[in-house]
Short mmCIF file of C-alpha atoms in Angstrom, two decimals:
data_model
loop_
_atom_site.label_atom_id
_atom_site.label_comp_id
_atom_site.label_asym_id
_atom_site.label_seq_id
_atom_site.Cartn_x
_atom_site.Cartn_y
_atom_site.Cartn_z
CA MET P 24 14.29 -16.13 6.33
CA THR P 25 13.46 -19.33 4.74
CA GLU P 26 14.35 -21.08 1.23
CA ALA P 27 10.29 -20.09 0.46
CA ASP P 28 11.12 -16.54 1.04
CA ASP P 29 13.71 -16.22 -1.82
CA PHE P 30 12.21 -16.08 -5.53
CA ILE P 31 13.23 -15.75 -9.53
CA CYS P 32 12.38 -12.27 -10.69
CA VAL P 33 9.52 -12.68 -13.14
CA HIS P 34 10.73 -9.47 -14.94
CA CYS P 35 14.98 -9.51 -14.98
CA GLY P 36 15.54 -13.17 -14.17
CA MET P 37 17.87 -12.55 -11.61
CA PRO P 38 17.46 -15.02 -8.35
CA VAL P 39 16.44 -12.61 -4.97
CA SER P 40 17.17 -13.79 -2.14
CA GLY P 41 14.98 -13.17 0.87
CA LEU P 42 17.90 -11.92 2.75
CA ALA P 43 18.48 -9.37 0.97
CA TRP P 44 18.10 -5.74 1.39
CA GLY P 45 14.80 -4.02 2.20
CA THR P 46 13.50 -7.25 4.09
CA LYS P 47 10.05 -5.46 4.31
CA HIS P 48 9.76 -5.33 0.79
CA ARG P 49 10.87 -9.03 0.20
CA ASN P 50 8.87 -9.10 -2.81
CA HIS P 51 10.56 -6.37 -4.65
CA CYS P 52 13.68 -7.25 -7.18
CA PRO P 53 16.39 -5.20 -6.03
CA HIS P 54 17.99 -5.48 -9.82
CA CYS P 55 15.41 -4.39 -11.77
CA LEU P 56 12.44 -3.01 -8.86
CA TYR P 57 9.79 -4.99 -10.42
CA SER P 58 7.81 -7.20 -7.55
CA ARG P 59 5.37 -9.77 -6.84
CA HIS P 60 1.93 -9.34 -5.94
CA VAL P 61 1.70 -11.09 -2.86
CA ASP P 62 -0.45 -9.15 -0.51
CA MET P 63 -4.35 -8.98 -0.19
CA ARG P 64 -3.25 -6.72 3.03
CA PRO P 65 0.28 -5.13 3.68
CA GLY P 66 2.41 -8.01 4.78
CA ASP P 67 -0.39 -10.71 4.89
CA ARG P 68 1.59 -12.66 1.93
CA ALA P 69 -2.39 -13.75 1.47
CA CYS P 70 -2.40 -13.36 -2.36
CA LEU P 71 -1.91 -16.25 -4.50
CA CYS P 72 -1.74 -14.69 -7.64
CA LYS P 73 1.50 -13.43 -7.56
CA GLY P 74 1.65 -11.14 -10.51
CA THR P 75 3.99 -9.02 -11.87
CA MET P 76 4.01 -5.38 -10.61
CA GLN P 77 5.85 -2.55 -12.04
CA PRO P 78 7.96 -0.04 -10.45
CA ILE P 79 6.00 3.55 -10.07
CA ALA P 80 8.79 5.20 -8.44
CA LEU P 81 12.40 5.18 -7.68
CA TRP P 82 13.22 6.58 -4.17
CA GLN P 83 17.29 7.75 -3.76
CA LYS P 84 19.20 8.46 -0.29
CA ALA P 85 20.80 11.60 -0.67
#
């Protein structure tokens, strides 16, 4: 991971490390579950808008 993968959540303002849990979901904030829109196709990180996406569901391990 690089520092470029780190970001500040646009919703809650908390810093999020690219090495945080769920590295397959590097655009998701583990604090508030909002995310950045970064993919045109899953995994390509090509979208430049970096818009805010609200969480739509919460999955919890039993």
